Amino acid sequence: MERYNFKTIEKKWQEKWIKSGVFKSKIDHSKEKFYCLEMFPYPSGKIHMGHVRNYTIGDVLSRYKSLQGFNVMHPMGWDAFGMPAENAARENNLDPKEWTNKNISNMKSQLKKLGLSIDWDREISTCSEEYYKHQQLFFLELYEKGLVYRKENYVNWDPVDKTVLANEQVIDGKGWRSGAVVERKKLNQWFFNISKFSQELLDGLDDLKLWPNKVKIMQKNWIGKSFGCEIAFKTEGDIPVKEIKCFTTRPDTLFGFSFLALSVDHEISKYFLKNKEFQDFKTECSKTGTTEEAIAIGEKIGFKTNLEAINPLNPKQKVPVFFANFVLMDYGFGAVFGCPAHDQRDFDFAKKYGLSIKTVVKPDGEKESFEVKDEAYSGPGVLINSEFLNKLKAPEESIKKTIDILEEKKIGKKKINFRLKDWGVSRQRYWGCPIPMAYDEEGNVVKIPKNNLPVKLPDNIDLNSKGNPLDSKTDWKNFTMNGKKYIRETDTLDTFVCSSWYYLRFCSPDNLKYGYKQEEIDYWMPVDQYIGGVEHAILHLLYSRFFTKAIGFKNNSFKFKEPFEGLFTQGMVCHETYKDQNNNWLSPEEIELVGNQYCKKGDKKNKVKVGPSESMSKSKKNVIDPENIINSYGADAVRLFILSDSPPEKDVQWSDQGMVASFKFLQKLWILHTKIKEKIKNNNNNNSEDKTLQKYTNQMINKITNNLNGFNYNVIIANIYETYNFLNKEIEKKINSKVLKDSYKKILILFSPAIPHFTAECMDELGFIDQIKWPKIDKNLLDEERIDYVVQINGKKRAILKESRDIDQNSLMKKIRSNELSKKYLKDKSINKIIFVKNRLINLLINE
RNA sequence: GCCCUCGUGGUGAAAUUGGUAGACACAAAGGACUUAAAAUCCUUGCCAUUUAUGGAGUGCCAGUUCGAGUCUGGCCGAGGGCACCA
């Protein structure tokens, strides 16, 4: 028998699909649209198994939706700016653009081998001028709307490499490349005013019904809305500032006030800069916080000033003012009122500096004399020791009342605070989108005129220069406009900006005038299903939501509020990890099994330690190269395996045996296909109705449709195996050819989203490839005529009776009484109660 | 510390949403075919004496119910997110 030759068959269909243009998408108002988008990849050079999983999931969905009659758009592009290109180019003495474009063409051909239903006409690359010129225009437009601004902010500064480091490049407080101790340095940087949309971004989450709850909760926590009160504390001391504002969520504990703590960057710190002790303290603070240990221990340190703050509700009480390391400048006002009895952090601080700890809330059920001892109490209760606030219920009633009093006295007011900070978009890097701004000779900020866009990234860059390469590219940096001299902004945009609007660009990738075309956006947006890794749950998704709101707000032209209607976060692909005797990581190809012990290949003495299964990563070498796998087993087999073992939202373990099994399964399926083909040809038109096959097929349509709708793709693969097992037995019987052909056609369509090449070949052989539609469920066939009734006695399953559908309780009881089991379990015992569930079970309660 | 999710055979997992627990697959053991191996096919799956039969059984303890993997409360364990957020 002929083997299934995936190599020729997959290639054949991939070429046919491209030639016929079946995946091309264009506006068609007669059809409902479906925009399916997977997070586009960074062109690192090769695709990895994570991509295979991500894009297979998206492809199954796209193909399924097409078969259902939707007008599907399924595009792909490249998140092509970013540091790896710069690093790789430096190491290999290459141009980042060349490196990136080479990677793109390689990865594109790899993706094509997976047989994805992608409309490649819509391909975009964020590092192309055609893409980033629109991004620069967006930047200017947002700037004009006041949504972009410049301010000084701290960065991680590597004093040896003279460069800014991302947080993940700082390891134990040192630069990853130079090893130098990282400093905090203030730089002027560009910011997007995302915090302006805090409330909107929070409210929008409620509309995202097709998002995982987990992601919505993560975003909600990230935005971090808190209700409270701002209070102005009068201060006494030898500085000109006589008032300090604090934000608090617990104004009701004001009578437990024992100190005021300020961030070292608080504006009044300038009056202490001459003080050497304060300077030392500030240095100390900047050291802690960078190392992970320091954060874990979280030791609280303070610097006591000679200032005193007055309790606004009790002017007789004066407390010391400290600078403290735990107060953040960019939350609230950078100042905290300390109530040690009811806040653990304040408690720790008060213990360390011997400050008073006055209890003002007692838990319900405690005596009036209750006192906080070993730890702060932050739960509910009743106010005590608080004069006119006594006996109020904490927290709701007491907070409300206190705010009323403070507002009345004009000392404070109700306030809502968000944790979400503005988005710093400046990167001191070469390989990114240039920021279209400049500075005149006086240092004033100037926009690059829109008709001068794009500001092109210069070629021939010296990547080995210290600091930002654009800074030393003086012929690019300096320019004249209308006879005046200017200096360009040398920072480039965070690559998250590129990915914040690419879903808009896919709708009209060739539009030269603007980032998108209104008509196309109106039709295609929003993305119906977005699919990607959960690691982007916060930043990328939040930034994209912001961008949609900001651009829509600017142009007042979007019919949608949110970019991604549905979100699916898939799990990672994991593999065991291996280390040799010298603790070096080994890849799966570098080991072999000797007996039941893994050893380094060709070195039997070097025993390999098998570590836990972890997400595939280059650093741990536990990677399987998809290209090798596709070459050995074919795309359909890989798709089958990657979908089969675990639900798509969970991590999946890579298994060589599982992969081989998927491959073998397709071979078996091919044999079955040839048998079925023969049977159909035999044209056996006996009159038997063959309801069994029709019913089974119908049930499978129901199951697979439901499982596709619910993203239970692993169960679909099980359904495919099940169907095979059934057909493989059924085929031995006499079957009406017409019924067989009809059912088999439907079954092939059901299989086709998962294994498209294989089924295309089969359909073609049967001559119906051009007219396929997702099969409909025949409701008349769905209900079985005979049903397995579970007979329980006192809740225990005792028998299963196959009886006709819709049988009533009495008839079923008669059957039970005439049945063997009644003699055994019922005998002469009387039945106290019968629970009868139609078409399902009957439960007889008897006295034992 | 706070928030979220999840605990089902040797393993990955199913379970029409309160109604036959373990579909489907991997691994293992036994068997068939074969001179043999590979490949393929079949059987087994925890405990009790047996292909039949009974019992226990979905992390642990209680509860609701005729009936709980599924609902409620408490505990234990694993994973993830935030991290001095006032």
Coordinates of N, CA and C in Angstrom, one line a residue, chain A residues 647-726:
Chain A
P647 N -4.5 21.3 27.0 CA -5.4 22.4 26.6 C -4.5 23.6 26.2
P648 N -4.9 24.3 25.1 CA -4.0 25.4 24.6 C -3.6 26.5 25.6
E649 N -4.4 26.7 26.6 CA -4.1 27.8 27.5 C -3.1 27.3 28.6
K650 N -2.8 26.0 28.6 CA -1.8 25.5 29.6 C -0.5 25.1 28.9
D651 N 0.5 25.0 29.7 CA 1.8 24.6 29.2 C 1.7 23.2 28.6
V652 N 2.5 22.9 27.6 CA 2.5 21.6 27.0 C 3.9 21.0 27.1
Q653 N 4.0 19.7 27.4 CA 5.3 19.1 27.4 C 5.7 18.6 26.1
W654 N 6.8 18.9 25.6 CA 7.3 18.3 24.3 C 7.6 16.9 24.6
S655 N 7.2 16.0 23.7 CA 7.5 14.6 23.8 C 7.8 14.0 22.5
D656 N 9.0 13.4 22.3 CA 9.4 12.8 21.1 C 8.5 11.7 20.7
Q657 N 8.1 10.9 21.7 CA 7.2 9.8 21.5 C 5.8 10.3 21.0
G658 N 5.4 11.3 21.6 CA 4.1 11.9 21.2 C 4.1 12.3 19.8
M659 N 5.3 13.0 19.4 CA 5.4 13.5 18.0 C 5.4 12.3 17.1
V660 N 6.1 11.2 17.4 CA 6.2 10.1 16.5 C 4.8 9.5 16.4
A661 N 4.0 9.4 17.5 CA 2.7 8.9 17.5 C 1.8 9.6 16.5
S662 N 1.9 11.0 16.5 CA 1.1 11.8 15.7 C 1.4 11.5 14.2
F663 N 2.7 11.3 13.9 CA 3.2 11.0 12.6 C 2.6 9.6 12.1
K664 N 2.7 8.7 13.1 CA 2.2 7.3 12.7 C 0.7 7.4 12.5
F665 N 0.0 8.2 13.3 CA -1.4 8.2 13.2 C -1.8 8.7 11.8
L666 N -1.1 9.6 11.2 CA -1.5 10.1 9.9 C -1.3 9.0 8.9
Q667 N -0.2 8.2 9.1 CA 0.0 7.0 8.2 C -1.2 6.1 8.3
K668 N -1.7 5.8 9.5 CA -2.8 4.9 9.6 C -4.1 5.5 9.0
L669 N -4.2 6.8 9.2 CA -5.4 7.5 8.7 C -5.4 7.4 7.1
W670 N -4.2 7.4 6.6 CA -4.0 7.3 5.1 C -4.5 6.0 4.6
I671 N -4.1 5.0 5.4 CA -4.5 3.6 5.0 C -6.0 3.5 5.1
L672 N -6.6 4.1 6.1 CA -8.1 4.0 6.2 C -8.7 4.8 5.1
H673 N -8.1 5.9 4.7 CA -8.6 6.7 3.6 C -8.6 5.9 2.3
T674 N -7.5 5.1 2.0 CA -7.5 4.3 0.8 C -8.6 3.2 0.9
K675 N -8.8 2.6 2.1 CA -9.9 1.7 2.2 C -11.2 2.3 1.9
I676 N -11.5 3.4 2.5 CA -12.8 4.1 2.3 C -13.0 4.4 0.8
K677 N -11.9 4.9 0.2 CA -12.0 5.3 -1.2 C -12.4 4.1 -2.0
E678 N -11.8 2.9 -1.7 CA -12.2 1.7 -2.4 C -13.7 1.4 -2.2
K679 N -14.1 1.4 -1.0 CA -15.5 1.1 -0.7 C -16.5 2.0 -1.4
I680 N -16.1 3.3 -1.5 CA -17.0 4.2 -2.2 C -17.1 3.9 -3.7
K681 N -15.9 3.5 -4.2 CA -15.8 3.1 -5.6 C -16.7 1.9 -5.9
N682 N -16.7 0.9 -4.9 CA -17.4 -0.3 -5.1 C -18.9 -0.1 -5.4
N683 N -19.4 1.1 -5.0 CA -20.7 1.5 -5.3 C -21.8 0.5 -4.8
N684 N -21.6 0.1 -3.5 CA -22.5 -0.8 -2.9 C -23.8 -0.1 -2.5
N685 N -24.8 -0.1 -3.3 CA -26.0 0.6 -3.0 C -27.1 -0.2 -2.4
N686 N -26.7 -1.1 -1.4 CA -27.8 -1.8 -0.8 C -28.7 -0.9 0.0
N687 N -29.8 -1.4 0.4 CA -30.8 -0.5 0.9 C -30.7 -0.2 2.4
S688 N -29.6 -0.8 3.0 CA -29.5 -0.6 4.4 C -29.3 0.9 4.7
E689 N -29.9 1.4 5.7 CA -29.9 2.9 5.9 C -28.6 3.3 6.5
D690 N -27.9 2.4 7.2 CA -26.7 2.8 7.9 C -26.8 4.1 8.7
K691 N -27.8 4.0 9.6 CA -28.0 5.1 10.5 C -26.8 5.3 11.4
T692 N -26.1 4.2 11.8 CA -25.1 4.3 12.7 C -24.0 5.3 12.3
L693 N -23.5 5.2 11.1 CA -22.5 6.0 10.6 C -23.0 7.5 10.5
Q694 N -24.2 7.6 10.0 CA -24.8 9.0 9.9 C -24.9 9.6 11.3
K695 N -25.4 8.9 12.2 CA -25.5 9.4 13.6 C -24.2 9.7 14.2
Y696 N -23.2 8.8 14.0 CA -21.9 9.1 14.6 C -21.3 10.4 14.0
T697 N -21.4 10.5 12.7 CA -20.9 11.7 12.0 C -21.6 12.9 12.6
N698 N -22.9 12.8 12.7 CA -23.6 13.9 13.2 C -23.2 14.3 14.7
Q699 N -23.0 13.3 15.5 CA -22.5 13.6 16.8 C -21.2 14.3 16.8
M700 N -20.3 13.8 15.9 CA -19.0 14.4 15.8 C -19.0 15.9 15.4
I701 N -19.9 16.1 14.4 CA -20.1 17.5 14.0 C -20.4 18.4 15.2
N702 N -21.3 17.9 16.0 CA -21.7 18.6 17.2 C -20.5 18.7 18.2
K703 N -19.8 17.6 18.5 CA -18.7 17.7 19.4 C -17.6 18.6 18.9
I704 N -17.2 18.4 17.7 CA -16.0 19.2 17.2 C -16.4 20.7 17.1
T705 N -17.6 21.0 16.6 CA -18.0 22.4 16.6 C -18.0 23.0 17.9
N706 N -18.5 22.3 18.9 CA -18.5 22.9 20.3 C -17.1 23.0 20.8
N707 N -16.3 22.0 20.6 CA -14.9 22.1 21.1 C -14.1 23.2 20.4
L708 N -14.4 23.4 19.1 CA -13.7 24.6 18.4 C -14.2 25.9 19.0
N709 N -15.5 26.0 19.2 CA -16.0 27.2 19.8 C -15.4 27.5 21.2
G710 N -15.1 26.4 21.9 CA -14.6 26.6 23.3 C -13.1 26.5 23.4
F711 N -12.4 26.6 22.3 CA -10.9 26.5 22.3 C -10.4 25.2 22.9
N712 N -11.2 24.1 22.9 CA -10.8 22.9 23.5 C -10.1 22.1 22.4
Y713 N -9.0 22.7 21.9 CA -8.3 22.1 20.7 C -7.7 20.7 21.0
N714 N -7.3 20.5 22.2 CA -6.8 19.2 22.6 C -7.9 18.1 22.5
V715 N -9.1 18.5 22.8 CA -10.2 17.5 22.8 C -10.6 17.3 21.3
I716 N -10.4 18.2 20.4 CA -10.6 18.0 19.0 C -9.7 16.9 18.5
I717 N -8.5 17.0 18.9 CA -7.6 16.0 18.4 C -8.0 14.6 18.9
A718 N -8.5 14.5 20.2 CA -9.0 13.3 20.7 C -10.2 12.9 19.9
N719 N -11.1 13.8 19.5 CA -12.2 13.5 18.7 C -11.8 12.9 17.3
I720 N -10.7 13.4 16.8 CA -10.2 12.9 15.5 C -9.8 11.5 15.7
Y721 N -9.0 11.2 16.7 CA -8.6 9.8 17.0 C -9.8 8.9 17.2
E722 N -10.8 9.4 18.0 CA -12.0 8.6 18.3 C -12.7 8.3 16.9
T723 N -12.8 9.3 16.1 CA -13.5 9.1 14.8 C -12.8 8.0 14.0
Y724 N -11.5 8.1 14.0 CA -10.6 7.1 13.3 C -10.9 5.7 13.8
N725 N -10.9 5.6 15.2 CA -11.1 4.3 15.8 C -12.5 3.7 15.4
F726 N -13.5 4.6 15.4 CA -14.8 4.2 15.0 C -14.9 3.7 13.5

